[in-house]
Short mmCIF file of C-alpha atoms in Angstrom, two decimals:
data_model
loop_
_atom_site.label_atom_id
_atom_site.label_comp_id
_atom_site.label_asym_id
_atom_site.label_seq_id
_atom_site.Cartn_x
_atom_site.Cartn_y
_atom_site.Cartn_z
CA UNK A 1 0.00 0.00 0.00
CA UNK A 2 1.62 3.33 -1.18
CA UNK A 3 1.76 6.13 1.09
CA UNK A 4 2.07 9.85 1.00
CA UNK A 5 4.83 9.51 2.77
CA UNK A 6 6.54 7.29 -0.07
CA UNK A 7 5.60 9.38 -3.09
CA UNK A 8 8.74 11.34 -3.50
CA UNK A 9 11.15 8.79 -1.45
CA UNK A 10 11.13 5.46 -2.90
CA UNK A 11 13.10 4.20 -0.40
CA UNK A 12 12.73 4.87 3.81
CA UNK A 13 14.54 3.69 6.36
CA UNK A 14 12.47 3.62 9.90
CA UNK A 15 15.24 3.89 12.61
CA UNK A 16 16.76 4.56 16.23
CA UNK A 17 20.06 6.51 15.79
CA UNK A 18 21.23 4.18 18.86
CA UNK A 19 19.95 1.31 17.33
CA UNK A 20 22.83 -1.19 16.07
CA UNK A 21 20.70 -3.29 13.93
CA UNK A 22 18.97 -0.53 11.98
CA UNK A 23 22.92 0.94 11.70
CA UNK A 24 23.18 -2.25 9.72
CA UNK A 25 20.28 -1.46 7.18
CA UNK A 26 21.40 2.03 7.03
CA UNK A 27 25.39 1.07 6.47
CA UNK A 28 24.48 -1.63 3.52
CA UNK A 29 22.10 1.13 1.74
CA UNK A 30 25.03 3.41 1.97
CA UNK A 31 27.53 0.54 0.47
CA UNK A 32 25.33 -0.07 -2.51
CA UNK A 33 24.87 3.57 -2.97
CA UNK A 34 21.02 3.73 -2.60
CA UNK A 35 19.63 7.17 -1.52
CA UNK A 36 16.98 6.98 1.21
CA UNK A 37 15.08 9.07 3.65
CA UNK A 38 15.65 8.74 7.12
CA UNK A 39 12.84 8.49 9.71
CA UNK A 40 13.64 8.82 13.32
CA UNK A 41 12.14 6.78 16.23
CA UNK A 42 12.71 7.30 19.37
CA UNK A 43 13.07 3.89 21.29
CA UNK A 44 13.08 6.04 24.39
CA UNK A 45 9.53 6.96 23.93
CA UNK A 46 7.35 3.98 24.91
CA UNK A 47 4.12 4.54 22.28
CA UNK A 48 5.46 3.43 18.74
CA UNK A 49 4.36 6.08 16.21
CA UNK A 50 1.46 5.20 13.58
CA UNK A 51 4.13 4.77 11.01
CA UNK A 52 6.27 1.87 13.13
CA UNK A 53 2.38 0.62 14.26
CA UNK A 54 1.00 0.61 10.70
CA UNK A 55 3.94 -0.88 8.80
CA UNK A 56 5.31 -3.42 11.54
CA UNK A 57 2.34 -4.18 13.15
CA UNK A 58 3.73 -7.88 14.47
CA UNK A 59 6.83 -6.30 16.43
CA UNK A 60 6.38 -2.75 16.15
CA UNK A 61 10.02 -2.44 15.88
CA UNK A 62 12.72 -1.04 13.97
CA UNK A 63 14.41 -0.94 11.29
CA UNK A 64 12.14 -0.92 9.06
CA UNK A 65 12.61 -0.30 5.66
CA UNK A 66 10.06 0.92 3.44
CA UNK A 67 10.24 0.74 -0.27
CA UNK A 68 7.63 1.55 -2.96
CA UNK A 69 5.41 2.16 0.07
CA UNK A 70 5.87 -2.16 1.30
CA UNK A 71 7.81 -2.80 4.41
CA UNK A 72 10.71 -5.36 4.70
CA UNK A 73 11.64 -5.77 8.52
CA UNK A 74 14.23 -7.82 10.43
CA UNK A 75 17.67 -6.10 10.23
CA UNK A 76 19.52 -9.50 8.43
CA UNK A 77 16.05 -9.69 6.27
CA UNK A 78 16.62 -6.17 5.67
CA UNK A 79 20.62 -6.83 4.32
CA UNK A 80 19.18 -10.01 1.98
CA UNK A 81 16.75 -7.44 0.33
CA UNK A 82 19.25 -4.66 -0.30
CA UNK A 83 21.48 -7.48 -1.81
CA UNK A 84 18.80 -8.94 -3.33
CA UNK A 85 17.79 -5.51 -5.05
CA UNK A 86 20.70 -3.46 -5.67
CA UNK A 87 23.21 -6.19 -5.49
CA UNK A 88 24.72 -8.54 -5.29
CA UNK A 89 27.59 -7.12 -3.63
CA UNK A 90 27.38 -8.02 -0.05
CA UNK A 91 26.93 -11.39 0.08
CA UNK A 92 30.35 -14.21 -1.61
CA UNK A 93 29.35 -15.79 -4.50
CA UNK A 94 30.25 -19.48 -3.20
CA UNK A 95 26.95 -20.74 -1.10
CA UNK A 96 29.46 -22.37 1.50
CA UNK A 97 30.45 -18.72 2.20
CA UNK A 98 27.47 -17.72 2.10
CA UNK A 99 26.16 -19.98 4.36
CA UNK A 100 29.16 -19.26 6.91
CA UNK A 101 28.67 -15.40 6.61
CA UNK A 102 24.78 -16.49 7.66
CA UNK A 103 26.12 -18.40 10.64
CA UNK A 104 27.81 -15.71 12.29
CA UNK A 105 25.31 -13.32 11.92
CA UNK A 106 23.16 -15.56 13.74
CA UNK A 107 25.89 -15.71 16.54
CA UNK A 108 25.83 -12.39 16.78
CA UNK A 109 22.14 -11.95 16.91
CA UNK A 110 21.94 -14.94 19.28
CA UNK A 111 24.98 -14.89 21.55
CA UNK A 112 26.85 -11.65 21.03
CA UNK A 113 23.49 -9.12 21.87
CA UNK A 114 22.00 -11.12 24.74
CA UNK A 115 25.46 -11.59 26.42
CA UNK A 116 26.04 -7.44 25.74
CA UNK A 117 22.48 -7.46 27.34
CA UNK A 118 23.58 -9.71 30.55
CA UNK A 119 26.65 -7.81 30.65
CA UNK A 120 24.98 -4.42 30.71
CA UNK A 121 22.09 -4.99 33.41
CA UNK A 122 24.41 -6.81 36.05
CA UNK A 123 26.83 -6.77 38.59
CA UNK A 124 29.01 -8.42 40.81
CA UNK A 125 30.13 -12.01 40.21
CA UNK A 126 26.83 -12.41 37.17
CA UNK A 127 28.38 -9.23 35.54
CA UNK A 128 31.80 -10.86 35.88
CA UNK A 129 30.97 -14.62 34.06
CA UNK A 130 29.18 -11.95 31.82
CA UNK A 131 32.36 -10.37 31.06
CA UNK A 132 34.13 -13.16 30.44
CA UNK A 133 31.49 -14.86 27.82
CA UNK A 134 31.57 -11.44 26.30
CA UNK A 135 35.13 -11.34 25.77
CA UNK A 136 34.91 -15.13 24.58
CA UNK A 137 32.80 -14.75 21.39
CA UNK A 138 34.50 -11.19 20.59
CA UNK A 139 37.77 -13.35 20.41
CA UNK A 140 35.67 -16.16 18.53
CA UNK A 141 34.55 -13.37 15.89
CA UNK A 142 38.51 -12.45 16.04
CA UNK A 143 38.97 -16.12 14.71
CA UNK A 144 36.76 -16.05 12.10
CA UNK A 145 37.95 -12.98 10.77
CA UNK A 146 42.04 -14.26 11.25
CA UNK A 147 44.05 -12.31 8.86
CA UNK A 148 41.35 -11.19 6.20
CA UNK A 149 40.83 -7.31 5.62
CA UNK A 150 37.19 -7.88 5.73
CA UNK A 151 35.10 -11.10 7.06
CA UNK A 152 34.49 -12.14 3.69
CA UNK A 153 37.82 -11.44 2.11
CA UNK A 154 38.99 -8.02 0.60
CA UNK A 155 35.76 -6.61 0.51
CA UNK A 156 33.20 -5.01 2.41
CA UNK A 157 30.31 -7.38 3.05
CA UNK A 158 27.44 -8.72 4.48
CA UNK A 159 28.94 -9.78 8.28
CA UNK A 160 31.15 -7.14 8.30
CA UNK A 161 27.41 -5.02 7.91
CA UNK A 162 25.93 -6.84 10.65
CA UNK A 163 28.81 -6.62 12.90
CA UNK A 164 30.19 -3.25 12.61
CA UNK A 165 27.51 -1.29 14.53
CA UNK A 166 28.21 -3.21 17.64
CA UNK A 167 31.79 -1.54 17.59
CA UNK A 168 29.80 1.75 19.12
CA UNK A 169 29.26 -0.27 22.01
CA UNK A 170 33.09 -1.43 22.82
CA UNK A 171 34.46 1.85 24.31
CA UNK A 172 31.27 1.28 26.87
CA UNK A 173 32.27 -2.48 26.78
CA UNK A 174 35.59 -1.05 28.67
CA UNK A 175 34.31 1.54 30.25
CA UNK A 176 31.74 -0.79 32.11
CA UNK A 177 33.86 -3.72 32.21
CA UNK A 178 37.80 -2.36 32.79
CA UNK A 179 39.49 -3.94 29.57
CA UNK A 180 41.52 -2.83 26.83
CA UNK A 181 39.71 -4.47 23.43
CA UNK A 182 43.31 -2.63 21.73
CA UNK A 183 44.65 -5.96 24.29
CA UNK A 184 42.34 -7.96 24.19
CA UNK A 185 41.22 -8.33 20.66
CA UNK A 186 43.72 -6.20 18.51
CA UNK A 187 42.60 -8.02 15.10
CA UNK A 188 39.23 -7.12 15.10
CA UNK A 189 39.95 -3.72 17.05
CA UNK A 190 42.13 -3.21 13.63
CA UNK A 191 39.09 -4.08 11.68
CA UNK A 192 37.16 -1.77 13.12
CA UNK A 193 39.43 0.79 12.55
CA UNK A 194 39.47 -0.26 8.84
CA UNK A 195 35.38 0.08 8.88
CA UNK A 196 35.10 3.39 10.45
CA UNK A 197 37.20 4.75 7.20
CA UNK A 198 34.34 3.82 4.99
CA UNK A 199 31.97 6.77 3.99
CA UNK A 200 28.96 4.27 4.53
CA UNK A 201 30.28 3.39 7.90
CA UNK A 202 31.47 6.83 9.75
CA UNK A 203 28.42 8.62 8.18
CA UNK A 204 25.87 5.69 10.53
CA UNK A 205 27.94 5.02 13.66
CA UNK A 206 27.21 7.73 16.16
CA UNK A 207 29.26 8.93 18.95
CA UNK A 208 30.95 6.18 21.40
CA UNK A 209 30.35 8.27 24.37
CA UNK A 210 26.62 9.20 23.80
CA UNK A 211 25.79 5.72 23.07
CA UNK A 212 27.28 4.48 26.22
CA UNK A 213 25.33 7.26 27.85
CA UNK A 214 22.19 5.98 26.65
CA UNK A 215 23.05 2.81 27.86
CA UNK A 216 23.76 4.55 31.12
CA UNK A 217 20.49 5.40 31.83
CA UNK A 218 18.60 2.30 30.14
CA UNK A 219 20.16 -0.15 32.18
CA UNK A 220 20.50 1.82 35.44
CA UNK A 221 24.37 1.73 35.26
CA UNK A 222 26.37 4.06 37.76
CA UNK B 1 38.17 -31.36 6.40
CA UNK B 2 36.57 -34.38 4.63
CA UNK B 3 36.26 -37.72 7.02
CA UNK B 4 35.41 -40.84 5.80
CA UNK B 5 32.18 -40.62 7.27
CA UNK B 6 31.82 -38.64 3.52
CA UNK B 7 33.46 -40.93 1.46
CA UNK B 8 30.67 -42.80 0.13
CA UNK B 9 27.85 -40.08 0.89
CA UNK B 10 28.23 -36.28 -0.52
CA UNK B 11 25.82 -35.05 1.73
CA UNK B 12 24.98 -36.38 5.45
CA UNK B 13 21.98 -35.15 7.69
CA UNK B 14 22.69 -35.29 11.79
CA UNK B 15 19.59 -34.70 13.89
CA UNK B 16 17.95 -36.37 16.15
CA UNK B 17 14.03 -37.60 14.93
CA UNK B 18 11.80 -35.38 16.97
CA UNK B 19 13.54 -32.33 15.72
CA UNK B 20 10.81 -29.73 14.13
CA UNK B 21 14.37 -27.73 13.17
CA UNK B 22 15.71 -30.70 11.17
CA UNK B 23 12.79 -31.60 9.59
CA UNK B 24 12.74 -28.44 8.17
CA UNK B 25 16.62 -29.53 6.54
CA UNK B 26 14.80 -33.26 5.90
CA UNK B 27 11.95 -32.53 3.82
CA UNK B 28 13.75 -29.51 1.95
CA UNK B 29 16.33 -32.05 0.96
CA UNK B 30 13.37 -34.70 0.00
CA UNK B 31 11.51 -31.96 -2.28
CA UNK B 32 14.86 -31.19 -4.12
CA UNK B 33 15.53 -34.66 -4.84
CA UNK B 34 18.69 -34.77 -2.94
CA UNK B 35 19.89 -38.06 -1.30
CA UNK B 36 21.63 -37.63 2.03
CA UNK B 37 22.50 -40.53 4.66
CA UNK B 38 20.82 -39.75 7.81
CA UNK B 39 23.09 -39.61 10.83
CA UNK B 40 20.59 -40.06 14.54
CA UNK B 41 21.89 -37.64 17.23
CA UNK B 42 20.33 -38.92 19.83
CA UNK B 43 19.05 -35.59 22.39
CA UNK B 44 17.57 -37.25 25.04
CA UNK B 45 21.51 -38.48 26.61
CA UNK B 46 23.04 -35.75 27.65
CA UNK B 47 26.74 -35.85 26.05
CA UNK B 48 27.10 -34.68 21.86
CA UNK B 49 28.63 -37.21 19.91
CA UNK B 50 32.19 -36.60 18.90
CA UNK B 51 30.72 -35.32 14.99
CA UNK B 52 28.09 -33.03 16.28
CA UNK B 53 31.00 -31.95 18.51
CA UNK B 54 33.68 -31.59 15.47
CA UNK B 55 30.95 -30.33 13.07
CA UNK B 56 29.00 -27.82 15.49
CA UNK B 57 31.56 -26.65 18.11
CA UNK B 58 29.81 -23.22 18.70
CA UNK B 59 26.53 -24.77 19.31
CA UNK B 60 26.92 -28.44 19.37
CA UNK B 61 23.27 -28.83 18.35
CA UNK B 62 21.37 -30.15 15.65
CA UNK B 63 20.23 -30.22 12.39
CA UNK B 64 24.13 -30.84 10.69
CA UNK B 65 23.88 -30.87 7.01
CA UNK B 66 27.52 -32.34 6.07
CA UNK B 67 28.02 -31.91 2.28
CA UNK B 68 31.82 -32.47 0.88
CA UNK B 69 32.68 -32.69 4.92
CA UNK B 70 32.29 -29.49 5.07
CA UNK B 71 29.45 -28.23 7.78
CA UNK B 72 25.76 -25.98 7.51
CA UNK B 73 24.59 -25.63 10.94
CA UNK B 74 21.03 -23.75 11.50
CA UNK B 75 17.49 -24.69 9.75
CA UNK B 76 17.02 -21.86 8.31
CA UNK B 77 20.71 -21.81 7.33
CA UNK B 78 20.44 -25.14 5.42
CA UNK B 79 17.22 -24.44 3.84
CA UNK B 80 18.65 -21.11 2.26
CA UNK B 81 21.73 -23.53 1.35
CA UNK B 82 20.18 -26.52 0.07
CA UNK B 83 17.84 -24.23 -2.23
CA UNK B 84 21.14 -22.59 -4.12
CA UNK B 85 23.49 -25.54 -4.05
CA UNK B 86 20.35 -27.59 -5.39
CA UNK B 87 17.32 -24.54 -6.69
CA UNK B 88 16.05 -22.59 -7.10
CA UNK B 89 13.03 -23.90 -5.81
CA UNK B 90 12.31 -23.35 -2.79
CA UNK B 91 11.92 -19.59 -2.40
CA UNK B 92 10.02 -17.11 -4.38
CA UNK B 93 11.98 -14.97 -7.20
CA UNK B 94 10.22 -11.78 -6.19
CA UNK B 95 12.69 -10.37 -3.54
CA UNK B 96 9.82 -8.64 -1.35
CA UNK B 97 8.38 -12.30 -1.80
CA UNK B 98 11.10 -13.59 -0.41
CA UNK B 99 11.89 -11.31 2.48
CA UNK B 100 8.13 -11.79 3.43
CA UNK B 101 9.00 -15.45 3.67
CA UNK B 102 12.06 -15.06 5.82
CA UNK B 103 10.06 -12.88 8.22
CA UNK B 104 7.59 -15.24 8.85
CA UNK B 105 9.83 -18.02 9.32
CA UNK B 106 11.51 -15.72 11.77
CA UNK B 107 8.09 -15.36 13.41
CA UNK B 108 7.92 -19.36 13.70
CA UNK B 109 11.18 -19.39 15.08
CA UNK B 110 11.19 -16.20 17.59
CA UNK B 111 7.97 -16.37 18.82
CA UNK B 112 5.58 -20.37 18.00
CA UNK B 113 9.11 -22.37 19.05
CA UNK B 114 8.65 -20.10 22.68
CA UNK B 115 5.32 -19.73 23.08
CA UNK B 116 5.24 -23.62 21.97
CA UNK B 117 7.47 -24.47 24.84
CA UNK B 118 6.08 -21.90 27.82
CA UNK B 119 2.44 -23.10 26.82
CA UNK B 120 4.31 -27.09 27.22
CA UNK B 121 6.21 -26.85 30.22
CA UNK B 122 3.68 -24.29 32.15
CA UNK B 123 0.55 -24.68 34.80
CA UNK B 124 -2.28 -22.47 36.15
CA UNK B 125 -2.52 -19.22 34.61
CA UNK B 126 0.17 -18.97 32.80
CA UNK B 127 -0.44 -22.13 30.68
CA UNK B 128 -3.66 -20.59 29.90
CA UNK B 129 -2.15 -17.09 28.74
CA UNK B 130 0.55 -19.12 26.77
CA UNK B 131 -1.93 -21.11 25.18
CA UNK B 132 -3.91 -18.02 24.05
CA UNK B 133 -0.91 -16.31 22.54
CA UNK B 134 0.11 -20.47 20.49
CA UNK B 135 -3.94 -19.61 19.34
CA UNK B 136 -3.37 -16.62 18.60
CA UNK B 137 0.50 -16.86 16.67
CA UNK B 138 -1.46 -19.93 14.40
CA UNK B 139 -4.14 -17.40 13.25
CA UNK B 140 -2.14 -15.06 12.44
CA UNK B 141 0.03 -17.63 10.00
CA UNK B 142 -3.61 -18.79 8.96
CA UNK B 143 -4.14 -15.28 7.95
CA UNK B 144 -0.53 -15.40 6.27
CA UNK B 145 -1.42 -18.40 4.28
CA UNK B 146 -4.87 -16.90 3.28
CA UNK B 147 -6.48 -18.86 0.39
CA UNK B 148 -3.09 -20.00 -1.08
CA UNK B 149 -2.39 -23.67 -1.29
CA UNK B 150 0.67 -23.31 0.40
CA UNK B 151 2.32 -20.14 1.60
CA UNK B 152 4.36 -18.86 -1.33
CA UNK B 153 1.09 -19.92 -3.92
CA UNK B 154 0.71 -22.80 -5.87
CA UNK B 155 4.09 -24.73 -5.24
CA UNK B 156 5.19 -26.13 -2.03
CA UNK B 157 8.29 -24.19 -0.19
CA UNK B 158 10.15 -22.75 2.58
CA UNK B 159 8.06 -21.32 4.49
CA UNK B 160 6.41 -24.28 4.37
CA UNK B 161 9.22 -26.59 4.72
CA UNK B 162 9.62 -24.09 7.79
CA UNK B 163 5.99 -24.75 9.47
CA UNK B 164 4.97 -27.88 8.91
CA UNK B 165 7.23 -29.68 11.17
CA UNK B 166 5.24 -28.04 13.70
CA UNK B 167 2.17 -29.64 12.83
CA UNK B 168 3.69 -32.93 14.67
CA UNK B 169 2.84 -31.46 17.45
CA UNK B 170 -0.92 -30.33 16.50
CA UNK B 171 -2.39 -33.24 18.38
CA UNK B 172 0.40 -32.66 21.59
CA UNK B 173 -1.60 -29.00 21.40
CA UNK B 174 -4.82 -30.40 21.50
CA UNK B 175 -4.34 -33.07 24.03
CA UNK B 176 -2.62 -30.49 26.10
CA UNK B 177 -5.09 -27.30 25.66
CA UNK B 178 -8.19 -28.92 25.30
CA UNK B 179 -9.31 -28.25 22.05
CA UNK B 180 -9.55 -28.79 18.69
CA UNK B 181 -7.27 -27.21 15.78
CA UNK B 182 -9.78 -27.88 12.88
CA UNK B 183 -12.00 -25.24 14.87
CA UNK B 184 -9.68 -22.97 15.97
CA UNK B 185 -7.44 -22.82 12.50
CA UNK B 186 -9.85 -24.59 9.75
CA UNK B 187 -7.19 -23.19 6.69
CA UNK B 188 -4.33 -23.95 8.53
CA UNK B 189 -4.99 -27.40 9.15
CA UNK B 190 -6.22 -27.61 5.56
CA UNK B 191 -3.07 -27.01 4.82
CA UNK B 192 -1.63 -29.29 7.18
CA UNK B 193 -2.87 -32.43 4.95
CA UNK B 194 -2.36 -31.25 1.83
CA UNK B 195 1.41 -30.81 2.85
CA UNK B 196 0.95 -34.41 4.56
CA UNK B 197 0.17 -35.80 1.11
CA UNK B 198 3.85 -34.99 -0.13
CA UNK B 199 6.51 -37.79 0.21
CA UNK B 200 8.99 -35.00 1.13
CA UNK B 201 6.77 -34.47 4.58
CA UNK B 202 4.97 -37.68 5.20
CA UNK B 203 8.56 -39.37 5.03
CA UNK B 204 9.44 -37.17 7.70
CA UNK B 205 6.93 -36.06 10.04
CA UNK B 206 7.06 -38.28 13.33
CA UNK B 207 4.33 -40.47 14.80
CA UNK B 208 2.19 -37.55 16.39
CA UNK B 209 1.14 -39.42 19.75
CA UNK B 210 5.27 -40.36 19.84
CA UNK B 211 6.00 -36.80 19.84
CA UNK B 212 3.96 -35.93 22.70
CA UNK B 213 4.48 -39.00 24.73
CA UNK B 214 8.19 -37.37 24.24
CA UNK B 215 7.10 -33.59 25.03
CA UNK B 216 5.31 -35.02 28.10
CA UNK B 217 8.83 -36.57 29.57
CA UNK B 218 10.78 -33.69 29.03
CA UNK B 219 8.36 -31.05 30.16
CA UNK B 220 7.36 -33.74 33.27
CA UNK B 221 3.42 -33.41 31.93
CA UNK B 222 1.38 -35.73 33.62
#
């Protein structure tokens, strides 16, 4: 169903500027070099607006994005689609790879978020074993990237997408926890590094210290 | 790494037979005319054997689909696999097609798999609320699947190689909730047999009464 809002931007993007999976709809758009409008939502607000309500009714979450006035939601949904559309450039041609790249980005949705969660929200000896599981899969991700420039090879890709945006999180991740990622995990810290030089990238990923601010206050942390 | 376990078979299935997740990896395999050998993982004892450990170290869990030796861990992994090593078929071409049917499957996964096992494994009240919400999650895929004879159209695919595994535990819902699918989700169930008519799924599916004798031990219903 075409919108108003749709008639002069084929393509929307329905986001939180704090939100790290919408920063991976946002970064891939960027990549492939499609131009989109850019609708905030505050998460901090706890009414959804008629927009998030009326094209996300399941989850009223975000991202969303909205193109040709239909909605595609899910943030890895979201990176298929882009690929899908204005690819294929994010995603290795060989379905093994493919496959792997898919993997990951499961871990990351499944293991790496909810531990960042735990981690977070706790304290004492919970906030500890949350530290160390933390610590764990960012050295597992440090693995699977070993000596490549990017997780996929030499180029930008699809995990590297998905990834990424949790990077505004790791100067909290020491703050809160009292480790040096440059120590702990210099591989992937160099990675990031690499990232953050991309256009796509530096132009999504906001401020370390505001995020961790925000996290501040949503989880209570002193 | 190629073992000899994949001399003599290209492409090797470990899961365990109760497994809505591998069924998912069974029949897709089935409708694309692929033969595997079927490795049991057996999840009621406790310990992984030494291939789910050496295939699946991050997880250790099942489905496995082994092809070459090399590993594809997660369902909806291995479907999205098995359709390019072996598709197109299983997906729509459209791309907002296709999203659509990854965010549904995400739906099944996210939300029926939890509900499924609070509603299972709960008493009292909160059975009751979880067993309005498995209602309620079914409609709403009834409502997905409209009129269509299965959920992409005419042709059998992954979203319904996604679902119907579910449907072995229709009659554990029933027996559990006290009442009866065919009124509650007429379509759906509609569906249900006319997917039950394919090789791919009947060749599959468990015994429906073994499934919940099964549910009933590990949940300790009485």
């Amino acid at each position: 169903m075409a919108t108003s809002e749709d008639a002069d931007h084929q393509v929307t993007v329905v986001d939180f500027w704090a939100n790290g999976f919408g920063m991976r709809a946002r970064i891939a758009l960027r990549e492939l070099g499609v131009a989109f409008r850019y609708v905030e939502e505050d998460l901090r607000v706890r009414e959804r607006s008629e927009l998030v309500r009326r094209m996300n009714p399941v989850h009223r979450s975000v991202p969303i994005l909205i193109h040709g006035g239909r909605p595609v939601c899910g943030s890895v949904n979201i990176l298929q689609y882009v690929d899908e559309v204005w690819g294929p450039t994010l995603f290795p041609r060989d379905p093994l790879q493919r496959a792997h790249a898919r993997f990951w980005a499961d871990f990351v949705d499944q293991k790496v978020f909810s531990t960042q969660t735990r981690f977070l929200k706790s304290k004492g000896d919970e906030k500890e074993a949350a530290k160390g599981e933390l610590l764990e899969q960012l050295k597992r991700l440090e693995e699977v990237l070993g000596d490549k420039t990017f997780f996929a090879g030499d180029e930008f890709g699809f995990l590297d997408a998905v990834l990424i945006p949790f990077s505004s999180m790791f100067h909290g991740y020491e703050q809160h926890g009292g480790f040096d990622l440059d120590v702990e995990c210099p591989s992937l810290m160099s990675w990031v590094r690499r990232c953050k030089e991309r256009k796509s990238v530096k132009g999504v990923l906001p401020d370390e210290d505001k995020m961790y601010e925000l996290h501040k206050k949503w989880y209570g942390i002193e």
